[in-house]
Coordinates of C-alpha atoms in Angstrom, one line a residue:
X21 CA 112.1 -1.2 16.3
X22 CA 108.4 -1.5 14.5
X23 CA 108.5 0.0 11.4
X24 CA 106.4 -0.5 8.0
X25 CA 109.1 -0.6 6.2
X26 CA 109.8 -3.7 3.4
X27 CA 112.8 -5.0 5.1
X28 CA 110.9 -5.2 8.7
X29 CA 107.7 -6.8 6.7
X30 CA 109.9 -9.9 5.5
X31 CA 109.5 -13.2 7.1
X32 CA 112.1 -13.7 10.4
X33 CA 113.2 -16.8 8.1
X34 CA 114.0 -15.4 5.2
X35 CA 115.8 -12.9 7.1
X36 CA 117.9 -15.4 9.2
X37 CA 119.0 -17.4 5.7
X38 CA 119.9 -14.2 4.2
X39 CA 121.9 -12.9 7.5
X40 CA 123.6 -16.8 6.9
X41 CA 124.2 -16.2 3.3
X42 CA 125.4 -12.5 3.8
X43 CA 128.5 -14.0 6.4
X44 CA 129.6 -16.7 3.8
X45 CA 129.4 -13.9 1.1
X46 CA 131.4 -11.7 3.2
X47 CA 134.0 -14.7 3.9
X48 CA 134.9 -15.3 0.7
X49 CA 135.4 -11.6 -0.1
X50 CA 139.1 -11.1 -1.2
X51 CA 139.5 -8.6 -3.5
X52 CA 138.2 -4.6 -3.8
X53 CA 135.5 -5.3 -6.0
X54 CA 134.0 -7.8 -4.1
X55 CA 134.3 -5.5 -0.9
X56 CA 132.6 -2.8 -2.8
X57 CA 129.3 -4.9 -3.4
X58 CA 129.3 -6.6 0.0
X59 CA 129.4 -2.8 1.3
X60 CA 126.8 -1.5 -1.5
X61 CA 124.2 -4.4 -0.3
X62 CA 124.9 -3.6 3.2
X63 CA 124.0 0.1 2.5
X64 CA 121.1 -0.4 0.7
X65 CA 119.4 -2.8 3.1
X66 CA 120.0 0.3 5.3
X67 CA 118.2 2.4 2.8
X68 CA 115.2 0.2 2.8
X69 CA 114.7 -0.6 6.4
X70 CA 114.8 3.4 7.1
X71 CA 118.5 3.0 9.6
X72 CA 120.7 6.1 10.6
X73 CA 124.5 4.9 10.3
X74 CA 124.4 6.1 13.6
X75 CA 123.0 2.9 14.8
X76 CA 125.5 0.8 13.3
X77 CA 128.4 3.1 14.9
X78 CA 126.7 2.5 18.3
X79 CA 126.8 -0.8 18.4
X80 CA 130.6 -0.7 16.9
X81 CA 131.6 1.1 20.2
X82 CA 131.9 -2.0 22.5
X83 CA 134.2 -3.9 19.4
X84 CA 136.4 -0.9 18.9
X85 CA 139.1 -2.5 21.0
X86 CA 139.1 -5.6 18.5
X87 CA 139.3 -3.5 15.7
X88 CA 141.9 -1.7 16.4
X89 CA 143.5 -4.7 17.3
X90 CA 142.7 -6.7 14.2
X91 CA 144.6 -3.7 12.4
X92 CA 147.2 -3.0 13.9
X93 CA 148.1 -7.1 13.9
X94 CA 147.7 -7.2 10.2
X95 CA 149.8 -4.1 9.7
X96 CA 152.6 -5.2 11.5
X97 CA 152.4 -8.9 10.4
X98 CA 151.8 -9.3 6.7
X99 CA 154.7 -9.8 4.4
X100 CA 155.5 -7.6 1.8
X101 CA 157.1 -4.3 -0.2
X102 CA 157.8 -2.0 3.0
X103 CA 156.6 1.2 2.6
X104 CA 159.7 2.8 3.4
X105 CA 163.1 0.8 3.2
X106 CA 163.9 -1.0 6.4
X107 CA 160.4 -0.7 7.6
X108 CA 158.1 -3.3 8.9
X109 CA 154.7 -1.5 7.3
X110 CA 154.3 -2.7 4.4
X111 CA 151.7 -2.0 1.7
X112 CA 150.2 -5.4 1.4
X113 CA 149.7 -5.0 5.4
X114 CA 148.1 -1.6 4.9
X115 CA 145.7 -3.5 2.3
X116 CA 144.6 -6.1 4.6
X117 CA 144.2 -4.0 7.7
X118 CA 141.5 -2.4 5.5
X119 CA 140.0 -5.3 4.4
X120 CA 139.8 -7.1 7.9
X121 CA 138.4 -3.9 9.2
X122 CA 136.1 -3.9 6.7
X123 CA 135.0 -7.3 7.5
X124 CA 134.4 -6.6 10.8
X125 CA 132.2 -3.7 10.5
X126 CA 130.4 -5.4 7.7
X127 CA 129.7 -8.2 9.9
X128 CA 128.3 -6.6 13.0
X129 CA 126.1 -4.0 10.4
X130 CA 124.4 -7.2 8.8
X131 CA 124.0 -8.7 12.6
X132 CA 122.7 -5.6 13.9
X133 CA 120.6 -5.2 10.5
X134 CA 118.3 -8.7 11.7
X135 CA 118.0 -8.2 15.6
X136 CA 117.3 -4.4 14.2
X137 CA 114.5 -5.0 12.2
X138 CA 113.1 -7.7 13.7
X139 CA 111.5 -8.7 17.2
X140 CA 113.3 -11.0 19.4
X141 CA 109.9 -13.5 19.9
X142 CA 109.9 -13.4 15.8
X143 CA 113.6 -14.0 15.8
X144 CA 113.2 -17.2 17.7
X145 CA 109.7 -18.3 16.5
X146 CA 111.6 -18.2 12.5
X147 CA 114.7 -20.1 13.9
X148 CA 112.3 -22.9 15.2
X149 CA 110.9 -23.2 12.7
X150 CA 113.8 -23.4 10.2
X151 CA 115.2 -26.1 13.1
X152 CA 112.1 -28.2 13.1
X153 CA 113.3 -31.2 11.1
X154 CA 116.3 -31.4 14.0
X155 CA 112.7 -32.4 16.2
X156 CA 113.0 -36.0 14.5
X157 CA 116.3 -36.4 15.9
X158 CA 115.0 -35.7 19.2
X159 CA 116.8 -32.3 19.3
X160 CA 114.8 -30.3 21.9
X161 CA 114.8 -27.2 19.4
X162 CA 111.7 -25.3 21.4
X163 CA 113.8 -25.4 24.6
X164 CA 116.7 -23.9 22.7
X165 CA 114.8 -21.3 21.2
X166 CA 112.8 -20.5 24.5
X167 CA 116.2 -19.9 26.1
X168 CA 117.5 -17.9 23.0
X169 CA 114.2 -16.0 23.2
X170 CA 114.7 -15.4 27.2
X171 CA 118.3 -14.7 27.2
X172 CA 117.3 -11.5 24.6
X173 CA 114.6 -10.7 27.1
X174 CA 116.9 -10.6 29.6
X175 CA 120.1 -8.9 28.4
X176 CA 118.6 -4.7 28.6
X177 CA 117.2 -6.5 32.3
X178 CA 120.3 -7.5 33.3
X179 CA 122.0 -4.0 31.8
X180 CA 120.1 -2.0 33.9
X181 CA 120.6 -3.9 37.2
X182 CA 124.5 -3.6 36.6
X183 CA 124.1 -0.2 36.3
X184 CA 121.9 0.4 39.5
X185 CA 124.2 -1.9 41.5
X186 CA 127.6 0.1 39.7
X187 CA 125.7 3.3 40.6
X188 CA 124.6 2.1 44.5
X189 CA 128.5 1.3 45.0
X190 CA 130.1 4.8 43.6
X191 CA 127.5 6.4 46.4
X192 CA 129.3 4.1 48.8
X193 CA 132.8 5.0 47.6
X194 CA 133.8 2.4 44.9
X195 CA 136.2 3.3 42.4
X196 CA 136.1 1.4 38.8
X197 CA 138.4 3.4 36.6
X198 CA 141.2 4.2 38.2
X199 CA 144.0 1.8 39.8
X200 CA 145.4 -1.5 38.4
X201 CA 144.2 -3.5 36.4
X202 CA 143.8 -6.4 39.2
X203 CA 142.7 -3.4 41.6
X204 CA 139.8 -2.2 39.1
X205 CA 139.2 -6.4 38.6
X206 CA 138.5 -6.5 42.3
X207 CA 136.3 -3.4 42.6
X208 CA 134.3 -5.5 40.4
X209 CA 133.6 -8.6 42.6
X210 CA 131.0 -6.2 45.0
X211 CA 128.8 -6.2 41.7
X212 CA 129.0 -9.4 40.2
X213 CA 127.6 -11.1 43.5
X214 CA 124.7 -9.3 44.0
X215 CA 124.2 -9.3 40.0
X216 CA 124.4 -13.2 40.0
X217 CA 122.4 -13.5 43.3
X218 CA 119.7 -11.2 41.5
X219 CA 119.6 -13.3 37.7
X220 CA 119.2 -16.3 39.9
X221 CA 116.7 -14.9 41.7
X222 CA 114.9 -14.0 38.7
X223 CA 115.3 -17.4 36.7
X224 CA 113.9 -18.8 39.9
X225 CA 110.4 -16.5 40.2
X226 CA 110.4 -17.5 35.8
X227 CA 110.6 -20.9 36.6
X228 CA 107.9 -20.9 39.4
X229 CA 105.8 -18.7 37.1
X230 CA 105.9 -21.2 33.7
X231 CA 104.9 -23.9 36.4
X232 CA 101.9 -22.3 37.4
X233 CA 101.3 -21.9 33.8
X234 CA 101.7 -25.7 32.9
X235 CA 104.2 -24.8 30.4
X236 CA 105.1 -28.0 29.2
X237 CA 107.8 -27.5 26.3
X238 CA 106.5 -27.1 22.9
X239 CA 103.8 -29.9 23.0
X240 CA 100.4 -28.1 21.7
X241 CA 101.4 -24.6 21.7
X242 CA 99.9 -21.9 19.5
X243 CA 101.3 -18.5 18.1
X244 CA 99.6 -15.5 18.2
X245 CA 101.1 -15.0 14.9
X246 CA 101.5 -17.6 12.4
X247 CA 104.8 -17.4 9.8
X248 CA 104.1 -16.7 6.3
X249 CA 105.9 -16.6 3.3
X250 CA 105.0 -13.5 0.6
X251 CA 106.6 -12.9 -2.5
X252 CA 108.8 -10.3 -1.3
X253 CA 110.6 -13.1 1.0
X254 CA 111.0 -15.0 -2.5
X255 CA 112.5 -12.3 -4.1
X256 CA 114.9 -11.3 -1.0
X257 CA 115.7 -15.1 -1.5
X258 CA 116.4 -15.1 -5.1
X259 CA 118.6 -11.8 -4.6
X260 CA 120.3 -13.5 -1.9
X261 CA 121.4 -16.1 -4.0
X262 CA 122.6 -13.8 -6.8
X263 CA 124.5 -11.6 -4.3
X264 CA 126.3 -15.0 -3.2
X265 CA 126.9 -16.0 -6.6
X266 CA 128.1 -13.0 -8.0
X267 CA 130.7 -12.1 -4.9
X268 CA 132.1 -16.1 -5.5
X269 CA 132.5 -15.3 -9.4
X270 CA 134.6 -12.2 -8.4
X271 CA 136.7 -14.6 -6.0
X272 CA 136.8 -17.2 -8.9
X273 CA 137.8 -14.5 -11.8
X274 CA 140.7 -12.9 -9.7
X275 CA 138.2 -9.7 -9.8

């Protein structure tokens, strides 16, 4: 979403190295206190860049299933006192169901935080760019980014024409709730064909379209607009690296 807000004016770069430093801070979170200031970061990058929690809960809906998962595994499973005598809970699996579910949100917020506040053509034009030197060991890093960049394009494409063909097959009388598992597996088979016979369709007319272009990879191509780093992305960097440092010297200290 385009907004004038400090966290959507930093550089796609700086923002993909911070997203990287923000996971290995949040891996080597193992106590409260370093929980707490993962979660105080996380919240006040949310402040800045002007984002409703709702957002973030959206885009928890489709991992819900994990989650619950993930906690009910590490409640079950972790060694410890039992809450009650002769009970499997115990208190230590309380604690880590917490933290893993913690984790987990975390993780998706700071993921949706970058594709959030930043366009999907900047998104790949800054990972290029940070991939560049892989160009001198004849990695093809414009072809990867150009089918990271498409695939983006593509996803809220090929959303919609699942739900027009989902939509096209209840008016014919298809049922995809109820049933089986297996039975609602095979109620799905009269979409996925004519969903796969449309993308291929599509990459097809994409492909006939950047030949007629005389798109020819990454040799001599221009931007629009050209990367820059301000001092704002050197002081998001320098943070960065103090949040990273300070949750490791909680893991370090026992804090």
């Amino acid at each position: 979403m385009n907004r004038d807000t400090i966290i959507h004016r930093l550089d796609p770069r700086t923002k993909i190295v911070l997203l990287i430093v923000y996971i290995v801070a949040l891996f080597q979170a193992v106590s409260w206190w370093s929980y707490a200031l993962v979660l105080a970061v996380t919240v006040l990058t949310m402040a800045l860049g002007h984002i409703s929690p709702k957002n973030i809960f959206k885009g928890l809906k489709p991992m819900l299933f994990i989650i619950v998962l993930t906690a009910l595994l590490n409640i079950f499973y972790t060694q410890g006192t039992p809450i009650v005598e002769g009970w499997i809970v115990t208190w230590e699996g309380i604690g880590r169901s917490v933290q893993m579910i913690l984790r987990i949100v975390l993780l998706i917020a700071g993921t949706f935080l970058l594709t959030y506040t930043t366009s999907p053509l900047a998104l790949t034009d800054g990972l290029e760019k940070l991939m560049s030197p892989l160009k001198r060991i004849g990695v093809p890093v414009h072809e990867m980014t150009l089918m990271m960049s498409m695939a983006l394009r593509f996803i809220p494409t090929l959303i919609e024409e699942t739900d027009k063909i989902m939509s096209a097959q209840r008016a014919r009388g298809a049922d995809f709730e109820t049933g089986s598992l297996i039975n609602r597996a095979k109620a799905l088979i009269p979409v996925l064909v004519p969903l796969f016979v449309s993308s291929f369709r599509r990459a097809d007319d994409l492909a006939v379209a950047m030949e007629c272009r005389c798109y020819h990879g990454g040799e001599g191509r221009t931007r629009m607009k050209q990367l820059h780093f301000t001092a704002a992305d050197r002081i998001a960097l320098l943070l960065g690296v103090l949040f990273l440092a300070g949750v490791i010297a909680l893991k370090k200290f026992g804090v």
